[in-house]
Amino acid sequence: MSSIIRLATEPDAEQVLRIYAPFCGDSPVSFEVQPPTLDEMQQRIAKVLQKLPWLVCERNGEVLGFVYAAPHRDRTAYQWAVDVSVYIHQAVRCSGIGRALYTSLFKILVLQGYYSAYAGVTLPNKGSERLHEVMGFQPIGVYRGVGYKCGAWHDVAWFELSLQTRVPNPKPPININALRHTLELECALASGVPFLKLAVD
């Protein structure tokens, strides 16, 4: 049962939403309290893919997890930094999908010319903390009691990853669409596949 990592498309929104929606209700993992509609999820995917990667891991037509990057801040000096998020289907967590998706994502971000990635993790979440540590992220601080959900105040830990060595006068990052249909993108997408350890039913 082979698995692939590829760029998302708007038709993936339905399966992406099935993975994401449970984190919006009785879970503090996402600070959204209502799942987006299908139309809203389609719009989110389309918006990200105007400039940045949104990837899915697919096995036999089923989306098992997704990862994406978003601008860290709007001001020009932040343009080389992104925030990243990863979500995995409940049935296949701890099977290597998160590491695989992140590996491919970071390769693409380097090709685009990004230098820093940041991730926020609602505490406690040992699985997510461990994934980010394995991927080389460094903890840089905690927002104490920054969000209230599920009847409690929650801390959010922030992690930083240096994607590549910083240089003077960096060129602006290129658009993800400039990489479509290139060998470089195909190799970057394939780079995460060896980390997949999906159980066969």
mmCIF file of C-alpha atoms in Angstrom:
data_model
loop_
_atom_site.group_PDB
_atom_site.id
_atom_site.type_symbol
_atom_site.label_atom_id
_atom_site.label_comp_id
_atom_site.label_asym_id
_atom_site.label_seq_id
_atom_site.Cartn_x
_atom_site.Cartn_y
_atom_site.Cartn_z
ATOM 1 C CA MET A 1 0.000 0.000 0.000
ATOM 2 C CA SER A 2 2.060 2.907 -1.289
ATOM 3 C CA SER A 3 1.894 6.440 0.068
ATOM 4 C CA ILE A 4 2.817 9.703 -1.594
ATOM 5 C CA ILE A 5 3.360 13.300 -0.546
ATOM 6 C CA ARG A 6 2.054 15.903 -2.970
ATOM 7 C CA LEU A 7 0.802 19.448 -3.223
ATOM 8 C CA ALA A 8 -2.777 19.777 -2.060
ATOM 9 C CA THR A 9 -5.604 20.704 -4.394
ATOM 10 C CA GLU A 10 -8.940 22.318 -3.578
ATOM 11 C CA PRO A 11 -10.788 18.971 -3.974
ATOM 12 C CA ASP A 12 -8.708 17.684 -1.027
ATOM 13 C CA ALA A 13 -10.590 20.103 1.237
ATOM 14 C CA GLU A 14 -13.249 17.574 2.248
ATOM 15 C CA GLN A 15 -10.727 15.035 3.556
ATOM 16 C CA VAL A 16 -8.541 17.762 5.059
ATOM 17 C CA LEU A 17 -11.565 19.070 6.927
ATOM 18 C CA ARG A 18 -12.341 15.617 8.324
ATOM 19 C CA ILE A 19 -8.859 15.534 9.835
ATOM 20 C CA TYR A 20 -8.934 19.097 11.131
ATOM 21 C CA ALA A 21 -12.512 19.414 12.439
ATOM 22 C CA PRO A 22 -12.026 17.255 15.585
ATOM 23 C CA PHE A 23 -9.334 19.664 16.784
ATOM 24 C CA CYS A 24 -11.848 22.523 16.763
ATOM 25 C CA GLY A 25 -14.490 21.125 19.111
ATOM 26 C CA ASP A 26 -13.455 19.600 22.423
ATOM 27 C CA SER A 27 -9.718 19.919 21.848
ATOM 28 C CA PRO A 28 -7.409 22.839 22.706
ATOM 29 C CA VAL A 29 -4.939 21.832 19.967
ATOM 30 C CA SER A 30 -6.544 24.402 17.679
ATOM 31 C CA PHE A 31 -7.927 27.620 19.133
ATOM 32 C CA GLU A 32 -10.721 27.589 16.560
ATOM 33 C CA VAL A 33 -13.973 26.657 18.316
ATOM 34 C CA GLN A 34 -16.041 25.937 15.201
ATOM 35 C CA PRO A 35 -14.727 23.920 12.253
ATOM 36 C CA PRO A 36 -14.553 25.864 9.000
ATOM 37 C CA THR A 37 -17.076 25.051 6.318
ATOM 38 C CA LEU A 38 -16.026 23.073 3.269
ATOM 39 C CA ASP A 39 -16.042 26.270 1.236
ATOM 40 C CA GLU A 40 -13.868 28.011 3.818
ATOM 41 C CA MET A 41 -11.369 25.137 3.811
ATOM 42 C CA GLN A 42 -11.202 25.224 0.020
ATOM 43 C CA GLN A 43 -10.479 28.935 0.214
ATOM 44 C CA ARG A 44 -7.752 28.406 2.826
ATOM 45 C CA ILE A 45 -5.974 25.847 0.679
ATOM 46 C CA ALA A 46 -6.238 28.052 -2.398
ATOM 47 C CA LYS A 47 -4.943 31.102 -0.516
ATOM 48 C CA VAL A 48 -1.886 29.283 0.840
ATOM 49 C CA LEU A 49 -1.073 27.799 -2.565
ATOM 50 C CA GLN A 50 -0.953 31.259 -4.116
ATOM 51 C CA LYS A 51 2.529 31.560 -2.588
ATOM 52 C CA LEU A 52 3.425 28.748 -0.189
ATOM 53 C CA PRO A 53 3.226 24.936 0.067
ATOM 54 C CA TRP A 54 0.252 23.008 1.387
ATOM 55 C CA LEU A 55 1.068 19.301 1.265
ATOM 56 C CA VAL A 56 -0.935 16.154 1.875
ATOM 57 C CA CYS A 57 0.106 12.584 2.525
ATOM 58 C CA GLU A 58 -2.119 10.259 0.506
ATOM 59 C CA ARG A 59 -2.476 6.497 0.511
ATOM 60 C CA ASN A 60 -4.761 4.837 -2.040
ATOM 61 C CA GLY A 61 -6.763 8.015 -2.477
ATOM 62 C CA GLU A 62 -7.133 8.709 1.263
ATOM 63 C CA VAL A 63 -5.565 11.823 2.793
ATOM 64 C CA LEU A 64 -3.865 10.782 6.036
ATOM 65 C CA GLY A 65 -2.348 14.108 7.054
ATOM 66 C CA PHE A 66 -1.485 17.574 5.867
ATOM 67 C CA VAL A 67 1.032 20.326 6.494
ATOM 68 C CA TYR A 68 1.276 23.919 5.347
ATOM 69 C CA ALA A 69 3.236 27.129 5.741
ATOM 70 C CA ALA A 70 1.904 30.653 6.226
ATOM 71 C CA PRO A 71 3.653 34.033 6.428
ATOM 72 C CA HIS A 72 5.030 34.654 9.910
ATOM 73 C CA ARG A 73 4.173 38.359 9.809
ATOM 74 C CA ASP A 74 3.097 40.829 7.135
ATOM 75 C CA ARG A 75 5.872 43.431 7.305
ATOM 76 C CA THR A 76 8.552 43.228 4.643
ATOM 77 C CA ALA A 77 11.480 42.369 6.922
ATOM 78 C CA TYR A 78 9.654 39.183 7.999
ATOM 79 C CA GLN A 79 9.285 37.863 4.441
ATOM 80 C CA TRP A 80 11.876 35.093 4.903
ATOM 81 C CA ALA A 81 10.040 33.544 7.884
ATOM 82 C CA VAL A 82 6.985 31.263 7.956
ATOM 83 C CA ASP A 83 4.695 29.635 10.503
ATOM 84 C CA VAL A 84 4.059 25.925 9.956
ATOM 85 C CA SER A 85 1.279 23.558 11.038
ATOM 86 C CA VAL A 86 0.795 19.818 10.700
ATOM 87 C CA TYR A 87 -2.273 17.660 11.345
ATOM 88 C CA ILE A 88 -2.514 13.869 11.162
ATOM 89 C CA HIS A 89 -5.568 11.611 11.000
ATOM 90 C CA GLN A 90 -6.276 10.079 14.398
ATOM 91 C CA ALA A 91 -6.013 6.514 13.082
ATOM 92 C CA VAL A 92 -2.425 6.879 11.846
ATOM 93 C CA ARG A 93 -0.672 9.100 14.354
ATOM 94 C CA CYS A 94 2.838 8.079 15.465
ATOM 95 C CA SER A 95 3.406 6.325 12.135
ATOM 96 C CA GLY A 96 5.962 8.731 10.700
ATOM 97 C CA ILE A 97 3.552 10.873 8.681
ATOM 98 C CA GLY A 98 4.263 14.090 10.567
ATOM 99 C CA ARG A 99 8.005 13.695 10.124
ATOM 100 C CA ALA A 100 7.556 12.787 6.463
ATOM 101 C CA LEU A 101 5.371 15.815 5.709
ATOM 102 C CA TYR A 102 7.644 18.205 7.569
ATOM 103 C CA THR A 103 10.709 16.827 5.788
ATOM 104 C CA SER A 104 9.179 17.509 2.379
ATOM 105 C CA LEU A 105 7.821 20.891 3.441
ATOM 106 C CA PHE A 106 11.183 22.139 4.698
ATOM 107 C CA LYS A 107 12.969 21.041 1.528
ATOM 108 C CA ILE A 108 10.481 23.051 -0.514
ATOM 109 C CA LEU A 109 10.781 26.100 1.736
ATOM 110 C CA VAL A 110 14.555 26.060 1.250
ATOM 111 C CA LEU A 111 14.075 25.894 -2.519
ATOM 112 C CA GLN A 112 11.819 28.922 -2.249
ATOM 113 C CA GLY A 113 14.403 30.857 -0.252
ATOM 114 C CA TYR A 114 12.971 30.849 3.279
ATOM 115 C CA TYR A 115 15.273 30.893 6.301
ATOM 116 C CA SER A 116 13.151 30.395 9.444
ATOM 117 C CA ALA A 117 10.109 28.343 10.425
ATOM 118 C CA TYR A 118 8.068 28.778 13.601
ATOM 119 C CA ALA A 119 5.485 26.494 15.195
ATOM 120 C CA GLY A 120 3.115 27.026 18.109
ATOM 121 C CA VAL A 121 2.031 24.057 20.262
ATOM 122 C CA THR A 122 -0.798 24.236 22.796
ATOM 123 C CA LEU A 123 0.381 22.662 26.054
ATOM 124 C CA PRO A 124 0.351 19.917 27.102
ATOM 125 C CA ASN A 125 0.921 18.009 23.865
ATOM 126 C CA LYS A 126 3.817 15.603 24.268
ATOM 127 C CA GLY A 127 3.403 14.112 20.802
ATOM 128 C CA SER A 128 3.635 17.452 19.016
ATOM 129 C CA GLU A 129 6.462 18.666 21.242
ATOM 130 C CA ARG A 130 8.396 15.487 20.484
ATOM 131 C CA LEU A 131 7.805 15.785 16.732
ATOM 132 C CA HIS A 132 9.132 19.333 16.641
ATOM 133 C CA GLU A 133 12.180 18.392 18.712
ATOM 134 C CA VAL A 134 12.919 15.455 16.375
ATOM 135 C CA MET A 135 12.669 17.806 13.398
ATOM 136 C CA GLY A 136 15.317 20.091 14.905
ATOM 137 C CA PHE A 137 13.125 22.862 16.290
ATOM 138 C CA GLN A 138 14.401 24.749 19.317
ATOM 139 C CA PRO A 139 12.036 25.998 22.053
ATOM 140 C CA ILE A 140 12.082 29.793 22.212
ATOM 141 C CA GLY A 141 9.359 30.661 24.699
ATOM 142 C CA VAL A 142 5.883 30.117 26.085
ATOM 143 C CA TYR A 143 2.821 32.341 25.869
ATOM 144 C CA ARG A 144 1.345 31.801 29.340
ATOM 145 C CA GLY A 145 -2.420 31.397 29.507
ATOM 146 C CA VAL A 146 -2.812 32.975 26.086
ATOM 147 C CA GLY A 147 -5.974 31.114 25.063
ATOM 148 C CA TYR A 148 -9.181 30.039 26.832
ATOM 149 C CA LYS A 149 -10.934 26.952 25.495
ATOM 150 C CA CYS A 150 -12.590 23.825 26.869
ATOM 151 C CA GLY A 151 -13.073 25.494 30.249
ATOM 152 C CA ALA A 152 -9.410 26.301 30.872
ATOM 153 C CA TRP A 153 -6.620 28.731 30.084
ATOM 154 C CA HIS A 154 -3.893 27.228 27.877
ATOM 155 C CA ASP A 155 -0.205 27.952 27.370
ATOM 156 C CA VAL A 156 1.300 27.877 23.872
ATOM 157 C CA ALA A 157 4.946 26.901 23.429
ATOM 158 C CA TRP A 158 6.781 28.352 20.446
ATOM 159 C CA PHE A 159 9.511 26.572 18.514
ATOM 160 C CA GLU A 160 11.974 27.846 15.914
ATOM 161 C CA LEU A 161 13.786 26.020 13.120
ATOM 162 C CA SER A 162 16.607 27.480 11.038
ATOM 163 C CA LEU A 163 16.000 26.190 7.516
ATOM 164 C CA GLN A 164 19.331 27.280 6.074
ATOM 165 C CA THR A 165 22.322 29.472 6.878
ATOM 166 C CA ARG A 166 21.454 33.140 6.801
ATOM 167 C CA VAL A 167 23.313 35.327 4.307
ATOM 168 C CA PRO A 168 23.570 39.090 3.789
ATOM 169 C CA ASN A 169 21.194 40.652 1.257
ATOM 170 C CA PRO A 170 18.984 37.581 0.723
ATOM 171 C CA LYS A 171 16.868 37.432 -2.396
ATOM 172 C CA PRO A 172 13.095 37.575 -1.857
ATOM 173 C CA PRO A 173 11.532 34.102 -1.625
ATOM 174 C CA ILE A 174 10.094 32.749 -4.854
ATOM 175 C CA ASN A 175 6.487 31.706 -5.350
ATOM 176 C CA ILE A 176 5.631 28.006 -4.952
ATOM 177 C CA ASN A 177 4.092 28.091 -8.427
ATOM 178 C CA ALA A 178 7.505 28.858 -9.908
ATOM 179 C CA LEU A 179 8.545 25.365 -8.788
ATOM 180 C CA ARG A 180 5.602 23.439 -10.210
ATOM 181 C CA HIS A 181 6.497 20.737 -12.736
ATOM 182 C CA THR A 182 10.202 20.943 -11.834
ATOM 183 C CA LEU A 183 12.508 18.100 -10.873
ATOM 184 C CA GLU A 184 13.558 20.053 -7.778
ATOM 185 C CA LEU A 185 10.009 20.092 -6.464
ATOM 186 C CA GLU A 186 9.488 16.411 -7.223
ATOM 187 C CA CYS A 187 12.665 15.530 -5.330
ATOM 188 C CA ALA A 188 11.634 17.701 -2.390
ATOM 189 C CA LEU A 189 8.215 16.056 -2.226
ATOM 190 C CA ALA A 190 9.795 12.596 -2.379
ATOM 191 C CA SER A 191 12.334 13.398 0.361
ATOM 192 C CA GLY A 192 9.825 12.720 3.127
ATOM 193 C CA VAL A 193 8.496 9.418 1.806
ATOM 194 C CA PRO A 194 11.221 7.221 3.416
ATOM 195 C CA PHE A 195 9.962 8.319 6.843
ATOM 196 C CA LEU A 196 6.493 6.897 6.268
ATOM 197 C CA LYS A 197 5.860 3.857 8.424
ATOM 198 C CA LEU A 198 2.207 3.275 7.720
ATOM 199 C CA ALA A 199 0.671 0.156 9.174
ATOM 200 C CA VAL A 200 -0.949 -2.148 6.661
ATOM 201 C CA ASP A 201 -4.469 -3.180 7.674
#
